[in-house]
mmCIF file of C-alpha atoms in Angstrom:
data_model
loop_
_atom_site.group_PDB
_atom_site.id
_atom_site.type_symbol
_atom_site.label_atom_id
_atom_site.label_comp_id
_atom_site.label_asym_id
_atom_site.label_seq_id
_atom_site.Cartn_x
_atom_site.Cartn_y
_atom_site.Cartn_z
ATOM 1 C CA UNK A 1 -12.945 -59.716 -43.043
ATOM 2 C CA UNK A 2 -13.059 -61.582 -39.917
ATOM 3 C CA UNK A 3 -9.357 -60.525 -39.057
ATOM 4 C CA UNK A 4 -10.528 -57.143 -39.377
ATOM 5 C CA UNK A 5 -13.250 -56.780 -37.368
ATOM 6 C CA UNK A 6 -11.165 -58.827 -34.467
ATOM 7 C CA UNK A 7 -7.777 -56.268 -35.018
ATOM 8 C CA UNK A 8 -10.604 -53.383 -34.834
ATOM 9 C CA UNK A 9 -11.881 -55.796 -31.343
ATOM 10 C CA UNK A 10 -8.091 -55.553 -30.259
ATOM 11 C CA UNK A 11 -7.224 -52.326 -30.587
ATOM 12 C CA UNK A 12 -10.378 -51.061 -29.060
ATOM 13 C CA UNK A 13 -10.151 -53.064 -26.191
ATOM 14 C CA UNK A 14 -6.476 -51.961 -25.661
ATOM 15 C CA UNK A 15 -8.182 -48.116 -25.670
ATOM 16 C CA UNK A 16 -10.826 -48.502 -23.183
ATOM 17 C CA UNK A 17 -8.406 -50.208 -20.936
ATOM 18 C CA UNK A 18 -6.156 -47.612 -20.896
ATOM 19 C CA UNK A 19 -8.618 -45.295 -20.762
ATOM 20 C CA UNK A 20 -10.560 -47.531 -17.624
ATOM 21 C CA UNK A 21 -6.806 -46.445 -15.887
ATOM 22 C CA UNK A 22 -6.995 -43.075 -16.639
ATOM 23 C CA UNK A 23 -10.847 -42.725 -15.331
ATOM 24 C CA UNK A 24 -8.883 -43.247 -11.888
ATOM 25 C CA UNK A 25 -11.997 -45.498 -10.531
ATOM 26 C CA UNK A 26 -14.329 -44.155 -12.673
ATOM 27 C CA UNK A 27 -13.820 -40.659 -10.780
ATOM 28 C CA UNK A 28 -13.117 -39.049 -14.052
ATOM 29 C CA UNK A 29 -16.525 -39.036 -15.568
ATOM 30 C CA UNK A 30 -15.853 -38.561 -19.438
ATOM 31 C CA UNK A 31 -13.026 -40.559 -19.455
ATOM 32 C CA UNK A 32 -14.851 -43.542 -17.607
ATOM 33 C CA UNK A 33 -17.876 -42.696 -20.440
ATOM 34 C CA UNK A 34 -15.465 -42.919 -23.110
ATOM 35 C CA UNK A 35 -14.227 -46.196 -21.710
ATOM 36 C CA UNK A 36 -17.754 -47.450 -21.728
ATOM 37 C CA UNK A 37 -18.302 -46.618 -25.422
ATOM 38 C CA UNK A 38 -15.170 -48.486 -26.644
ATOM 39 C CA UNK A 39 -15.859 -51.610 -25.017
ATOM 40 C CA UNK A 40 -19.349 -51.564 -27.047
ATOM 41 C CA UNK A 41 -17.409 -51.222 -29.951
ATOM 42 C CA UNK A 42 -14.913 -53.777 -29.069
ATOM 43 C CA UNK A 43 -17.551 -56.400 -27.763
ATOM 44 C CA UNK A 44 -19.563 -55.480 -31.734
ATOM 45 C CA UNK A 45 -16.642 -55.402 -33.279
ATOM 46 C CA UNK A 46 -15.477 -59.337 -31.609
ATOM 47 C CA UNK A 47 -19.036 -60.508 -32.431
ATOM 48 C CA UNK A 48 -18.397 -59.463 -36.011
ATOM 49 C CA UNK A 49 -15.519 -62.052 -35.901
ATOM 50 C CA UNK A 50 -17.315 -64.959 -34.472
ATOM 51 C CA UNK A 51 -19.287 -65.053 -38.110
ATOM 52 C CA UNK A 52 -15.894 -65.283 -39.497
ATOM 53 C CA UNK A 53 -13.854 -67.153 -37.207
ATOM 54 C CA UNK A 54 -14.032 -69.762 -34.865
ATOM 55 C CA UNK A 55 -15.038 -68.718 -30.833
ATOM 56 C CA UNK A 56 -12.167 -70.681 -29.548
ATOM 57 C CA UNK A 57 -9.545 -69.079 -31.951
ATOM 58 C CA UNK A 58 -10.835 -65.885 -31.878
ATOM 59 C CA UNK A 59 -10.990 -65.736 -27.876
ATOM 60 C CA UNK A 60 -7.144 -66.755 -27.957
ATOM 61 C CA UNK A 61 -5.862 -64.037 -30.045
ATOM 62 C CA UNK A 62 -8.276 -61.654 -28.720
ATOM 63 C CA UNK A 63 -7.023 -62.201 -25.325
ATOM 64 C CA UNK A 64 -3.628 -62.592 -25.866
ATOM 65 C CA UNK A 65 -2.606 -60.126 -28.108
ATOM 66 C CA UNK A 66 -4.644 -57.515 -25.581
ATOM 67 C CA UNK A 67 -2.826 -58.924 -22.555
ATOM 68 C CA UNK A 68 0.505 -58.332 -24.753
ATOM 69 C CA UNK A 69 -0.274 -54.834 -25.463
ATOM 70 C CA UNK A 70 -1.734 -53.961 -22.419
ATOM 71 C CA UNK A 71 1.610 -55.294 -20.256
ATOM 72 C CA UNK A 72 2.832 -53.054 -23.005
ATOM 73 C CA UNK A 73 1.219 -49.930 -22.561
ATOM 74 C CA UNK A 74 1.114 -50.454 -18.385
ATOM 75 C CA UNK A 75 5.532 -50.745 -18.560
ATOM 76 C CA UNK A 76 5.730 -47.665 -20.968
ATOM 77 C CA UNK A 77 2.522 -45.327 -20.680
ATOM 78 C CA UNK A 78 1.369 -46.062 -17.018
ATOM 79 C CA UNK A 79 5.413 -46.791 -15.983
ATOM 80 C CA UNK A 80 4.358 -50.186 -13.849
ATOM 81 C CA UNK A 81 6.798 -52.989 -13.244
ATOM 82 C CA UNK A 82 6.921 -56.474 -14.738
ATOM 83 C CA UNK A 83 8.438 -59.085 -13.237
ATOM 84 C CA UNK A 84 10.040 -63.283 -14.266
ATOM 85 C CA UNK A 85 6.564 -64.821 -13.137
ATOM 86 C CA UNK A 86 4.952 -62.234 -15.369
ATOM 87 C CA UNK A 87 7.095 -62.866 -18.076
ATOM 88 C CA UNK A 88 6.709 -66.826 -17.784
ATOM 89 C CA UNK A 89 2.968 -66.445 -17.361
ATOM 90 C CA UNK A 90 2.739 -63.865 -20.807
ATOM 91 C CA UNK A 91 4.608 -66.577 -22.911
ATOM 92 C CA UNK A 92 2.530 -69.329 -21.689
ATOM 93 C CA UNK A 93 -0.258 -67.721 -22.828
ATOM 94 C CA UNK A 94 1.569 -67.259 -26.098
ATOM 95 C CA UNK A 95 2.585 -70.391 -26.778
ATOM 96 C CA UNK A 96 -1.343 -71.470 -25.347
ATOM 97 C CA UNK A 97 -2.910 -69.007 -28.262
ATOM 98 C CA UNK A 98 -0.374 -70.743 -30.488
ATOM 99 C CA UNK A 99 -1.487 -74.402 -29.869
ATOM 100 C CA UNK A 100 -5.251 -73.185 -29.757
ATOM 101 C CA UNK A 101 -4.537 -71.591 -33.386
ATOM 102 C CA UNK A 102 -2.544 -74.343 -34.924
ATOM 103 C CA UNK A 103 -4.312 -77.374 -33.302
ATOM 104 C CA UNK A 104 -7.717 -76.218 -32.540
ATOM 105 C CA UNK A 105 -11.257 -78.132 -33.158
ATOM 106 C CA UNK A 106 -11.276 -75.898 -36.335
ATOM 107 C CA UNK A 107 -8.613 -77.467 -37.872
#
C-alpha cells in the first residue's frame, strides 16, 4: 500500500508542477488554485507512504522519479532544452536513488 500512496504522491506532484507552469506566475488564477490543491494531495498522499516506507527511501524515489518526469514533460509538453550537464546530473541522481534504495539504513 505504501507504493501506492507514493505513485499517487508522484504523479500528483508531476500535475501541479505542470500546472505551477501553466499558472504563468500564478497570473492564471484557477490554474495556480488547482496547482495548490494537488500539492495537498501529493504532500497527504507522501505522508501516507512514510507509515509504509522508510523517509529516506521514499524521499529518493519521490524526488527522482518527479525530476525524471518533469525533465520529461518540460522537453515534450513545455518544448525546453536539455543539455550533457543535465543529463549527467539526472543519472547521478539515478544511480543516488539507486544506492539509497539498495543500501539504505533500512536494509
Amino acid at each position: 500500500m505504501g507504493y501506492v500512496y507514493l505513485s499517487l504522491a508522484i504523479i500528483s506532484e508531476v500535475i501541479a508542477t505542470n500546472l505551477l507552469k501553466a499558472s504563468q506566475g500564478f497570473t492564471k488564477t484557477t490554474i495556480a488554485l488547482a496547482s495548490l490543491v494537488i500539492y495537498a494531495v501529493c504532500f497527504y498522499c507522501l505522508s501516507k507512504s512514510l507509515a509504509y516506507i522508510p523517509l529516506n527511501v521514499a524521499y529518493a524515489l519521490w524526488g527522482a522519479i518527479g525530476i525524471l518526469l518533469i525533465t520529461l514533460f518540460s522537453v515534450v509538453i513545455w518544448k525546453e532544452q536539455v543539455n550533457l550537464p543535465t543529463i549527467i546530473g539526472l543519472a547521478m541522481i539515478i544511480i543516488g536513488t539507486l544506492l539509497v534504495n539498495y543500501f539504505g539504513s533500512s536494509h
